[in-house]
Backbone as XML, in Angstrom:
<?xml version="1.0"?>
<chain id="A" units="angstrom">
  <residue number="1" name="UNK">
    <atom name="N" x="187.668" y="-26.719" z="111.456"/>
    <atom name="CA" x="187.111" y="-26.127" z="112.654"/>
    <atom name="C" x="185.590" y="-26.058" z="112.487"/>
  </residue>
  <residue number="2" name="UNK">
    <atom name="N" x="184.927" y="-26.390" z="113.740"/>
    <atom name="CA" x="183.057" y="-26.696" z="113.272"/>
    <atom name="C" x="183.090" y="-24.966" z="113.418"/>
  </residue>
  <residue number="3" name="UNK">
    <atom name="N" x="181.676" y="-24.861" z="112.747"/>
    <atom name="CA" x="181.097" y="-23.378" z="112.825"/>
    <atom name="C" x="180.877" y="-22.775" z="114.082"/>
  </residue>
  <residue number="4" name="UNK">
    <atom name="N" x="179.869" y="-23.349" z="114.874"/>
    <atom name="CA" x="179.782" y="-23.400" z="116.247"/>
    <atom name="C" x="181.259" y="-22.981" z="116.993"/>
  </residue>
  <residue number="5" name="UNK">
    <atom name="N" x="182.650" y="-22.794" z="116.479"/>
    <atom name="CA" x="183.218" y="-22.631" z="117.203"/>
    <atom name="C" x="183.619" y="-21.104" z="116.937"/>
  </residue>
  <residue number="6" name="UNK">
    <atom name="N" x="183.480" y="-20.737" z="115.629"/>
    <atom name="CA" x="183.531" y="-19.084" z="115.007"/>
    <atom name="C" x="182.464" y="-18.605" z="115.987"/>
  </residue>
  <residue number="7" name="UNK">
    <atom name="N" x="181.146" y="-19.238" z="116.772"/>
    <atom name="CA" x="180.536" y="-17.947" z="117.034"/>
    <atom name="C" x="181.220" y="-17.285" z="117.953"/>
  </residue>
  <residue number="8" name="UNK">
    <atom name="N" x="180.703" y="-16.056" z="118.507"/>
    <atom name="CA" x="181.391" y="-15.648" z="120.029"/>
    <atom name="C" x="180.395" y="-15.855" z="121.025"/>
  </residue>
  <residue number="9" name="UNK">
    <atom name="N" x="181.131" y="-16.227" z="122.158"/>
    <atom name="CA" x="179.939" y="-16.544" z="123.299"/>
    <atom name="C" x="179.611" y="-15.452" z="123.974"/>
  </residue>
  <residue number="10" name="UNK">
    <atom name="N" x="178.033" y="-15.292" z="123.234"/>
    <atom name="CA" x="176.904" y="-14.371" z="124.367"/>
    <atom name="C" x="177.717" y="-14.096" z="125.747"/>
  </residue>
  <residue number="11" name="UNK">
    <atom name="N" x="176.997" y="-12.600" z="125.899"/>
    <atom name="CA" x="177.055" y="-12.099" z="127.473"/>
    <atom name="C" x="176.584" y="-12.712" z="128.396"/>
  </residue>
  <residue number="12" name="UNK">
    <atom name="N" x="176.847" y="-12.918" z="129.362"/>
    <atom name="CA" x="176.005" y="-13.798" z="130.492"/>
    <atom name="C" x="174.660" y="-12.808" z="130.488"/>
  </residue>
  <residue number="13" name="UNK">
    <atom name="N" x="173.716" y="-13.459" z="131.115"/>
    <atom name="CA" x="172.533" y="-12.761" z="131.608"/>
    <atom name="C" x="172.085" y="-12.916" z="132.934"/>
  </residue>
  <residue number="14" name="UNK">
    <atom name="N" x="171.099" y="-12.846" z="133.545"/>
    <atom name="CA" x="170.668" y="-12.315" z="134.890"/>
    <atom name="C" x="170.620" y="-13.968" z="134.873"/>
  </residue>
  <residue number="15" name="UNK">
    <atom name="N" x="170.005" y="-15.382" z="134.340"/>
    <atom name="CA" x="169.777" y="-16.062" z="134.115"/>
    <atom name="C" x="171.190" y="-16.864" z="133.571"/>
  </residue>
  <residue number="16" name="UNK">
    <atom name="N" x="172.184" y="-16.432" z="133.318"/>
    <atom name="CA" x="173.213" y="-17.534" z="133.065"/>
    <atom name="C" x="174.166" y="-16.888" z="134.019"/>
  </residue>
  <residue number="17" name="UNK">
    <atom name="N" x="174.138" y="-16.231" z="134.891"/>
    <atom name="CA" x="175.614" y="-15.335" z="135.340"/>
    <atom name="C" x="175.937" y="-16.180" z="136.413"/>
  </residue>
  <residue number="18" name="UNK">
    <atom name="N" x="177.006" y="-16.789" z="137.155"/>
    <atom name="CA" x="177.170" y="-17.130" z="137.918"/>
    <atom name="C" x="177.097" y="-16.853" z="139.568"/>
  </residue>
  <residue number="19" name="UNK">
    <atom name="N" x="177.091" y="-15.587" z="139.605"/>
    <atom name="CA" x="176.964" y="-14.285" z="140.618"/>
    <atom name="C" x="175.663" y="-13.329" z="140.096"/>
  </residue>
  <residue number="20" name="UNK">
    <atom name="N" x="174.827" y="-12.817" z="140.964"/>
    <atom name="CA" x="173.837" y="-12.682" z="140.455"/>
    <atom name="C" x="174.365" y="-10.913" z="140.464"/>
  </residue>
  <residue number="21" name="UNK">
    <atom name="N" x="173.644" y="-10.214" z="139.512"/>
    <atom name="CA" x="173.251" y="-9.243" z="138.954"/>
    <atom name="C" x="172.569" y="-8.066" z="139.898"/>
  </residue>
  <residue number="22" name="UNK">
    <atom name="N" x="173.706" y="-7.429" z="140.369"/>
    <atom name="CA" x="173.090" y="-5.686" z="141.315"/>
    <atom name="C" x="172.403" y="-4.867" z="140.197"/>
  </residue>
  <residue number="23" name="UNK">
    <atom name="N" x="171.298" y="-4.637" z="140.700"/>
    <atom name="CA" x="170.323" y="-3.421" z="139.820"/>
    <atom name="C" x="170.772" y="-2.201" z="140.598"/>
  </residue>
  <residue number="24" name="UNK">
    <atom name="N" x="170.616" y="-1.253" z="139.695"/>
    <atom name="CA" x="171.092" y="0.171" z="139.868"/>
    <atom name="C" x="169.761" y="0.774" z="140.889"/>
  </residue>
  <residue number="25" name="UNK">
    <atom name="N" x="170.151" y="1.400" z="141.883"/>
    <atom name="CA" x="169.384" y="1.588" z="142.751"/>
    <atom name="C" x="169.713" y="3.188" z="143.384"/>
  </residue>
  <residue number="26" name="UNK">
    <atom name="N" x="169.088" y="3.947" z="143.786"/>
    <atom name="CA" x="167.508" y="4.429" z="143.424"/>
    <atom name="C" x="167.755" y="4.368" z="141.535"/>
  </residue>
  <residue number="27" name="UNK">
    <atom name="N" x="165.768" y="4.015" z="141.679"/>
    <atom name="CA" x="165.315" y="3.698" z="140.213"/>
    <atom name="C" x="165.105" y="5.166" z="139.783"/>
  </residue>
  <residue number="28" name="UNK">
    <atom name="N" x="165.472" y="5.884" z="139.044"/>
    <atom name="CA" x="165.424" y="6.545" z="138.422"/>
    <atom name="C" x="163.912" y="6.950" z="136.600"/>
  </residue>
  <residue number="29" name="UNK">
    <atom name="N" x="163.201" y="7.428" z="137.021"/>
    <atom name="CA" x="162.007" y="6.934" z="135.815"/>
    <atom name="C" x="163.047" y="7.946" z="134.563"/>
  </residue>
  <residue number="30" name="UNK">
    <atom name="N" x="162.230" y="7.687" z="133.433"/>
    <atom name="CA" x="163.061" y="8.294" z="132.186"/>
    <atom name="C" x="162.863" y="9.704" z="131.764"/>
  </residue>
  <residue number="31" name="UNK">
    <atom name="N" x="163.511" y="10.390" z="131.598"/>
    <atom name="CA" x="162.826" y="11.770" z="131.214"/>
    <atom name="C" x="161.458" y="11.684" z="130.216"/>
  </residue>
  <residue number="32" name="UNK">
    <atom name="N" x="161.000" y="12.512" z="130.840"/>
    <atom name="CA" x="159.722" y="12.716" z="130.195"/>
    <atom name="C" x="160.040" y="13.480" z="128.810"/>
  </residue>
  <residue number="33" name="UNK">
    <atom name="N" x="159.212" y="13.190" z="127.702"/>
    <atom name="CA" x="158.984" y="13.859" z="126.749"/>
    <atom name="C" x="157.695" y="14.545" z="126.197"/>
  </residue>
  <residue number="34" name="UNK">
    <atom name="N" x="157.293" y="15.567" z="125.376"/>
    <atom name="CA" x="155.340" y="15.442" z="125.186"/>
    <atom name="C" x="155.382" y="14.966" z="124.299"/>
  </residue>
  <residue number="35" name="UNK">
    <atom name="N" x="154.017" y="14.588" z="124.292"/>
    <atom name="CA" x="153.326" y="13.760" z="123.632"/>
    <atom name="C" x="153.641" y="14.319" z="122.014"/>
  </residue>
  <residue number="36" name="UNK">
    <atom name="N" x="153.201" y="13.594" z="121.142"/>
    <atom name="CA" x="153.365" y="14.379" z="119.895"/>
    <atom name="C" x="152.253" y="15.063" z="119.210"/>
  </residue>
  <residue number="37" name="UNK">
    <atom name="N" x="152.302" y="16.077" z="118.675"/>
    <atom name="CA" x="151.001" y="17.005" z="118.458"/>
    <atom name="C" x="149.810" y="16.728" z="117.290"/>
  </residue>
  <residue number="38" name="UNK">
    <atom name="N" x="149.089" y="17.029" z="117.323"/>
    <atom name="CA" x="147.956" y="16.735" z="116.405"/>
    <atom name="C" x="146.906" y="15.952" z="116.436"/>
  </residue>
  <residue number="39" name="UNK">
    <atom name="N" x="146.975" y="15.041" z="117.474"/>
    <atom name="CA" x="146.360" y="13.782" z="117.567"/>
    <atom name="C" x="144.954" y="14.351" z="117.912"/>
  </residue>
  <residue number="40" name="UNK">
    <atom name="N" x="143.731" y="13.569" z="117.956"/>
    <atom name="CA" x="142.745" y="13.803" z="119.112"/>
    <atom name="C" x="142.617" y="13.475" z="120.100"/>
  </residue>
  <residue number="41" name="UNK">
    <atom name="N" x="141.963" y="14.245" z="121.029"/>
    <atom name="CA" x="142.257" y="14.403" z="122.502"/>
    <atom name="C" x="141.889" y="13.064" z="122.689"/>
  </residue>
  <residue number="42" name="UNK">
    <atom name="N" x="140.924" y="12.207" z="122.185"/>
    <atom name="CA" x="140.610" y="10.549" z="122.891"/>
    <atom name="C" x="141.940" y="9.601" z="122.801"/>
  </residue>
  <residue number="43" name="UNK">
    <atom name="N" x="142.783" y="10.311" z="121.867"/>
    <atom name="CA" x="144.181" y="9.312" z="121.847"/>
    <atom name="C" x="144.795" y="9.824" z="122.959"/>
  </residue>
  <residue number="44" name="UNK">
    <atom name="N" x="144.713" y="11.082" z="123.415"/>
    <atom name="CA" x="146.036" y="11.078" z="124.554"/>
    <atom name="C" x="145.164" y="10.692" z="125.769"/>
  </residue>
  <residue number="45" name="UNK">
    <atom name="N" x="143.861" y="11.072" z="125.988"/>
    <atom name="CA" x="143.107" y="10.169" z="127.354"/>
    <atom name="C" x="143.378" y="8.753" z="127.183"/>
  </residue>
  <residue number="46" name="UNK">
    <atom name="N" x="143.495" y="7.663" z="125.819"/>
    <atom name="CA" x="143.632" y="6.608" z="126.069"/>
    <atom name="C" x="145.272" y="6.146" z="126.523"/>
  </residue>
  <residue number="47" name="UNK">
    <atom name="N" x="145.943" y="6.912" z="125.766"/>
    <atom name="CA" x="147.554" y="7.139" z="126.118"/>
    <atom name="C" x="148.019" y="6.494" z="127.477"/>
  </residue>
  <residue number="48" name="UNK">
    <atom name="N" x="147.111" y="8.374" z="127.961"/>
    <atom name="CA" x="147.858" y="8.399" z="129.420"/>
    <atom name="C" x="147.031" y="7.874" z="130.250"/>
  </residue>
  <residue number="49" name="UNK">
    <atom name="N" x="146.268" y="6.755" z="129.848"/>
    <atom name="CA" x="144.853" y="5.807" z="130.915"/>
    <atom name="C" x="146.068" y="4.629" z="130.888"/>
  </residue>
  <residue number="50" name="UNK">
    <atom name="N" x="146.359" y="3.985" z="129.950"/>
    <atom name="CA" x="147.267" y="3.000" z="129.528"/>
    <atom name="C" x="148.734" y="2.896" z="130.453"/>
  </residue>
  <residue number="51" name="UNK">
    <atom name="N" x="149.163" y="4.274" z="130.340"/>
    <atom name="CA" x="150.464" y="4.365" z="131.103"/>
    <atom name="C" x="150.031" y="4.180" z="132.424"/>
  </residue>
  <residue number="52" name="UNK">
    <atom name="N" x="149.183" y="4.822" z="133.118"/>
    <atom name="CA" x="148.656" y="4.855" z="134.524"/>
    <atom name="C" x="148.425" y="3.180" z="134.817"/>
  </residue>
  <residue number="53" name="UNK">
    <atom name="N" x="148.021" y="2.797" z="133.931"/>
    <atom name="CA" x="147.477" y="0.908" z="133.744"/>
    <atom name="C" x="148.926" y="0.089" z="134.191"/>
  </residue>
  <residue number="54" name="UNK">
    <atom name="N" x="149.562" y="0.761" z="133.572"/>
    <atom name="CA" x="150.841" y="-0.056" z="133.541"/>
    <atom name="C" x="151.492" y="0.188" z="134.954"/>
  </residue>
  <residue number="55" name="UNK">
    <atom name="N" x="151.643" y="1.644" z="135.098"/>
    <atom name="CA" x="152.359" y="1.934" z="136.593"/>
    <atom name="C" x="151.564" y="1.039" z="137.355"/>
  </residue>
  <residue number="56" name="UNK">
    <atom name="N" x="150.385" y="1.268" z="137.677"/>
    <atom name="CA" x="149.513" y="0.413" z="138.718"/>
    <atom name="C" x="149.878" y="-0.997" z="139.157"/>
  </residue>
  <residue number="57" name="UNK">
    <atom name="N" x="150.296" y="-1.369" z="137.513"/>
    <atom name="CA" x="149.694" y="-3.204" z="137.551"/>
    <atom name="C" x="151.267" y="-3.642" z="137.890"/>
  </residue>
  <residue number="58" name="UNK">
    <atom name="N" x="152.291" y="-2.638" z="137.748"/>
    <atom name="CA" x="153.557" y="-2.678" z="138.046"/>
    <atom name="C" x="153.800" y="-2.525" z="139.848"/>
  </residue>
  <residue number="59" name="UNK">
    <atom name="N" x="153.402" y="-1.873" z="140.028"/>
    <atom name="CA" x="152.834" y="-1.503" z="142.173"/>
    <atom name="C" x="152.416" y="-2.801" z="142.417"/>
  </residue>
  <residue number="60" name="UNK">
    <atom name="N" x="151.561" y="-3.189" z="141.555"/>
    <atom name="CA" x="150.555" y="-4.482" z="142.233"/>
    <atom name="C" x="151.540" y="-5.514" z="142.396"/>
  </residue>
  <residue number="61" name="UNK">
    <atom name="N" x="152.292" y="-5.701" z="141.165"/>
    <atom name="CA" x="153.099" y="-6.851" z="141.389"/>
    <atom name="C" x="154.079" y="-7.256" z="142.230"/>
  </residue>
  <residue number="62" name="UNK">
    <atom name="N" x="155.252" y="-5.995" z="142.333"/>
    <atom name="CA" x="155.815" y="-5.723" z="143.598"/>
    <atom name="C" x="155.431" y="-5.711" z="144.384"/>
  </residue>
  <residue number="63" name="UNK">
    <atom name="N" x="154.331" y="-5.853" z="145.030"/>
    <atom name="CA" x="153.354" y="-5.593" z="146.086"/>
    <atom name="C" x="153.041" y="-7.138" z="146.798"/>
  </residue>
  <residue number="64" name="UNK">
    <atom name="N" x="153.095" y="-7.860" z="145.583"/>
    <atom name="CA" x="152.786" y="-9.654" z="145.808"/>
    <atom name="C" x="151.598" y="-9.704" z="145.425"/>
  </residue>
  <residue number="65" name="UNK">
    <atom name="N" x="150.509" y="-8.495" z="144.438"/>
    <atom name="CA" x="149.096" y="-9.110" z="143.759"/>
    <atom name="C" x="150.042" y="-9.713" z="142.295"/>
  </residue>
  <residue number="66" name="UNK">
    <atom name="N" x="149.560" y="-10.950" z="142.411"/>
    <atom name="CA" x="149.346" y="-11.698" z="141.026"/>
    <atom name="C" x="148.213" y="-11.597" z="140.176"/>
  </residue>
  <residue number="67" name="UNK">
    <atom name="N" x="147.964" y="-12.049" z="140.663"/>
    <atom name="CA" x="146.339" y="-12.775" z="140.118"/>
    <atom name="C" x="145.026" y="-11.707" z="140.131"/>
  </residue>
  <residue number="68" name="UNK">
    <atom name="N" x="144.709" y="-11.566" z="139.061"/>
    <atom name="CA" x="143.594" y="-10.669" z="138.702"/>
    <atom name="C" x="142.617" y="-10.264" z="139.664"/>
  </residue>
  <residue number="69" name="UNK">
    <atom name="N" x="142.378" y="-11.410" z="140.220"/>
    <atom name="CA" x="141.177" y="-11.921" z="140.863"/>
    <atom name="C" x="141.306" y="-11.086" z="142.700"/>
  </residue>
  <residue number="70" name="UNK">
    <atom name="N" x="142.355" y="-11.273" z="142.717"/>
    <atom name="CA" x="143.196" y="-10.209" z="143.911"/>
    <atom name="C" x="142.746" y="-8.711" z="143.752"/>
  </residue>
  <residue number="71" name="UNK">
    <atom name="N" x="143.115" y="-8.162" z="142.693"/>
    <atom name="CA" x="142.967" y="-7.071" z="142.312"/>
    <atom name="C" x="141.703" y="-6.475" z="141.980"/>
  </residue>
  <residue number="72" name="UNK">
    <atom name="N" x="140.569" y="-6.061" z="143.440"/>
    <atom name="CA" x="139.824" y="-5.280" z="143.460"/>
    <atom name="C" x="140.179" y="-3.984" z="143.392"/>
  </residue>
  <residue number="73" name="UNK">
    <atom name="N" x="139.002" y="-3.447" z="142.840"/>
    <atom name="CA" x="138.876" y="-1.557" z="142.527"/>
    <atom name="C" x="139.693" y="-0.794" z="143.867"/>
  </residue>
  <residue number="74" name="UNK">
    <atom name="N" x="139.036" y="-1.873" z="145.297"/>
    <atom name="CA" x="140.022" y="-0.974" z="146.356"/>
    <atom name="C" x="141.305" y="-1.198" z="146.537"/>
  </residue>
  <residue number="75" name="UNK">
    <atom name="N" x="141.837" y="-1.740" z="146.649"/>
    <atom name="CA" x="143.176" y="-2.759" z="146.579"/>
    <atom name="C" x="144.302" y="-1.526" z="145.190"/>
  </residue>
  <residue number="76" name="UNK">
    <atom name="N" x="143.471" y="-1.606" z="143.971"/>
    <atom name="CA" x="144.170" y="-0.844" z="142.832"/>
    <atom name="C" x="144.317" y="0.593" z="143.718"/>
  </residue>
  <residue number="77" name="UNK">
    <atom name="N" x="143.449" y="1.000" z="144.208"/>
    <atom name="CA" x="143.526" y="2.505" z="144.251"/>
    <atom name="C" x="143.939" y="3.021" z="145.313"/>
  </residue>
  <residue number="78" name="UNK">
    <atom name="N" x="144.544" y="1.805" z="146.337"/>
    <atom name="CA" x="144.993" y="2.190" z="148.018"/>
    <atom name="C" x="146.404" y="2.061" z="147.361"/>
  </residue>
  <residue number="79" name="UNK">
    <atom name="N" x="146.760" y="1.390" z="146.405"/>
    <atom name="CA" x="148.060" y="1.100" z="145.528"/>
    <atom name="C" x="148.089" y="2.543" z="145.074"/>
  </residue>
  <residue number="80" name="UNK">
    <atom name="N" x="147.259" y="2.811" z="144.312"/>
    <atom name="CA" x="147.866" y="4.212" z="143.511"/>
    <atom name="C" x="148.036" y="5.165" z="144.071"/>
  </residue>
  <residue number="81" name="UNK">
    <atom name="N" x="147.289" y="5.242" z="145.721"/>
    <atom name="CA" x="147.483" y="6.156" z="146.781"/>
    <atom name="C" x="149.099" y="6.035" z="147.498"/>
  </residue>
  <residue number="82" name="UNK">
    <atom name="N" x="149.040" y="5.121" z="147.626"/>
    <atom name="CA" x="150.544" y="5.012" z="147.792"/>
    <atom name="C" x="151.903" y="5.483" z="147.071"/>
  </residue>
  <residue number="83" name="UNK">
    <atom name="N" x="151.237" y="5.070" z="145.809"/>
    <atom name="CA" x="152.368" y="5.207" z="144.774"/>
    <atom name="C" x="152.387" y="6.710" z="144.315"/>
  </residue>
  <residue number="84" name="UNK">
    <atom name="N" x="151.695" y="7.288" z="144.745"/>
    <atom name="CA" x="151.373" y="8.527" z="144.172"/>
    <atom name="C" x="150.454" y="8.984" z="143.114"/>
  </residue>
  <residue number="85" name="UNK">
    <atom name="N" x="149.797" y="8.515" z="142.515"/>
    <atom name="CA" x="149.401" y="8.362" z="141.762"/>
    <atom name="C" x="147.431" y="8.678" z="141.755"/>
  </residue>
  <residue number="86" name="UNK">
    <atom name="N" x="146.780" y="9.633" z="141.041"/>
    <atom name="CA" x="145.438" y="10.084" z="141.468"/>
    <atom name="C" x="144.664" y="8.479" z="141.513"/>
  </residue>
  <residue number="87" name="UNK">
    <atom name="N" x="144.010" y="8.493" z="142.312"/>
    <atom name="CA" x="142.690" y="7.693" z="141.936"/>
    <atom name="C" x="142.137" y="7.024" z="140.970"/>
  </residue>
  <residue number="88" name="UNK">
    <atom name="N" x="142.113" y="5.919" z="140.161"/>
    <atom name="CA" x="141.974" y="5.208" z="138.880"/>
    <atom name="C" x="140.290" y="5.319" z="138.824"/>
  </residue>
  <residue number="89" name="UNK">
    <atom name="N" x="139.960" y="5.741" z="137.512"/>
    <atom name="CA" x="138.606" y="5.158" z="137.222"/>
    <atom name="C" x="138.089" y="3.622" z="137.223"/>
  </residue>
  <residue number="90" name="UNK">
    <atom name="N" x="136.611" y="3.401" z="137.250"/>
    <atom name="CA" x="136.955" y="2.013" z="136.967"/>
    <atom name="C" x="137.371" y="1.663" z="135.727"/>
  </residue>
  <residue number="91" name="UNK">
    <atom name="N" x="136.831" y="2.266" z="134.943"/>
    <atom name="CA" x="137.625" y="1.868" z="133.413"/>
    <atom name="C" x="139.274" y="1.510" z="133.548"/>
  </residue>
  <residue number="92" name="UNK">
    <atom name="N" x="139.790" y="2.551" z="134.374"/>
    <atom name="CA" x="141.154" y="2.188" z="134.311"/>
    <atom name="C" x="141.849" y="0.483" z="135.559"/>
  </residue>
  <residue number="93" name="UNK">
    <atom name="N" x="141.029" y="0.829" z="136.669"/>
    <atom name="CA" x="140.776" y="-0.695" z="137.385"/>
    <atom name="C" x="140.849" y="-2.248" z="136.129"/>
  </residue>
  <residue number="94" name="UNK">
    <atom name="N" x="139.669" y="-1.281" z="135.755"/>
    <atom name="CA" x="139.712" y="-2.794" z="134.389"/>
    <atom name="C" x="140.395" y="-2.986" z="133.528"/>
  </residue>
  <residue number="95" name="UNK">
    <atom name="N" x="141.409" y="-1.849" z="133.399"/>
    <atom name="CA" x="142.888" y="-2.105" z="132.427"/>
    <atom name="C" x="143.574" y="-3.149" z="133.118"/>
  </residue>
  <residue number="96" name="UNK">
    <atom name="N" x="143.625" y="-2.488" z="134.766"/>
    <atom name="CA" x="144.825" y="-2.986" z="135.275"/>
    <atom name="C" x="144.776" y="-4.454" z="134.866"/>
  </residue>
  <residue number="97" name="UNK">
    <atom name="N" x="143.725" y="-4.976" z="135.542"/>
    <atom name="CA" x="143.264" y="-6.517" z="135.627"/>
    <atom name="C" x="143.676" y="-7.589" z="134.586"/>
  </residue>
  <residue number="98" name="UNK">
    <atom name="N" x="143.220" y="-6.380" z="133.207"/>
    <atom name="CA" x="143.418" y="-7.341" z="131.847"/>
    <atom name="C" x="144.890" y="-7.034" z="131.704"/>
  </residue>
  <residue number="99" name="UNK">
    <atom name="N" x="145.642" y="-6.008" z="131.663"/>
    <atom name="CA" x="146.905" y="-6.130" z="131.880"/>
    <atom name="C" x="147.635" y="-7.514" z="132.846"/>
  </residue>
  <residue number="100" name="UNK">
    <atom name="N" x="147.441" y="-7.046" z="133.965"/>
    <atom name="CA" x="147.869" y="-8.731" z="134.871"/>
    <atom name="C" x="147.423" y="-9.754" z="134.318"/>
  </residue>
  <residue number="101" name="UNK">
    <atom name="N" x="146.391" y="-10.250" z="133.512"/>
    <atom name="CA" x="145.955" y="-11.450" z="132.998"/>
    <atom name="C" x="146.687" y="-11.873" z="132.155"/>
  </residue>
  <residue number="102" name="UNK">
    <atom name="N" x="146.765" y="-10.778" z="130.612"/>
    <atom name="CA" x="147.770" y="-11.165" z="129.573"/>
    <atom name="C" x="148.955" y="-10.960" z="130.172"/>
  </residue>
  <residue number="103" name="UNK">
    <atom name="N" x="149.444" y="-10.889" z="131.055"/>
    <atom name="CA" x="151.008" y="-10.748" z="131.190"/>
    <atom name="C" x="151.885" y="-12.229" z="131.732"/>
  </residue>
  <residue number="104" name="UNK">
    <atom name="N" x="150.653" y="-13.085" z="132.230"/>
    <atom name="CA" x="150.729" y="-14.391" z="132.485"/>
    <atom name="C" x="151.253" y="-15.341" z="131.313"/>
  </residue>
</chain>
């Protein structure tokens, strides 16, 4: 008997399933936990700049912004108005951007 036949065959995925794949709907975010203690305060401003980076650039995409270049300072922050979310610095604008870039 070849080896190849001992393995077991993988789960289908969203990508091999024949019938496509219902997502669980309403999205539910994860319980929150705090942060862990001791750190200095520039680690949890960069922390929670980062997470905000991510929600954003996550809005944008669903949204149909791809491309960096899309994603002006107003555009990010009529997004985060929407989403709930305060007002982004530009520092944090310029996360978003490099976030969408490397994610390509």
């Amino acid at each position: 008997m070849p080896a190849a036949a001992l393995k077991p065959k993988p789960k289908p995925t969203q990508s091999t399933v024949k019938h496509p794949v219902l997502l669980d709907l309403p999205y539910e975010p994860v319980e929150k936990r705090p942060l862990p203690p001791g750190r200095p305060r520039e680690w949890y401003v960069t922390h929670n700049r980062r997470l905000k980076a991510m929600r954003l650039a996550i809005a944008l995409l669903d949204s149909g912004v791809y491309v960096p270049n899309q994603a002006r300072n107003e555009t990010i922050r009529s997004t985060a108005e929407q989403i709930g979310v305060h007002p982004p610095s530009d520092t944090t604008c310029h996360m978003v951007r490099a976030l969408m870039r490397y994610s390509r």
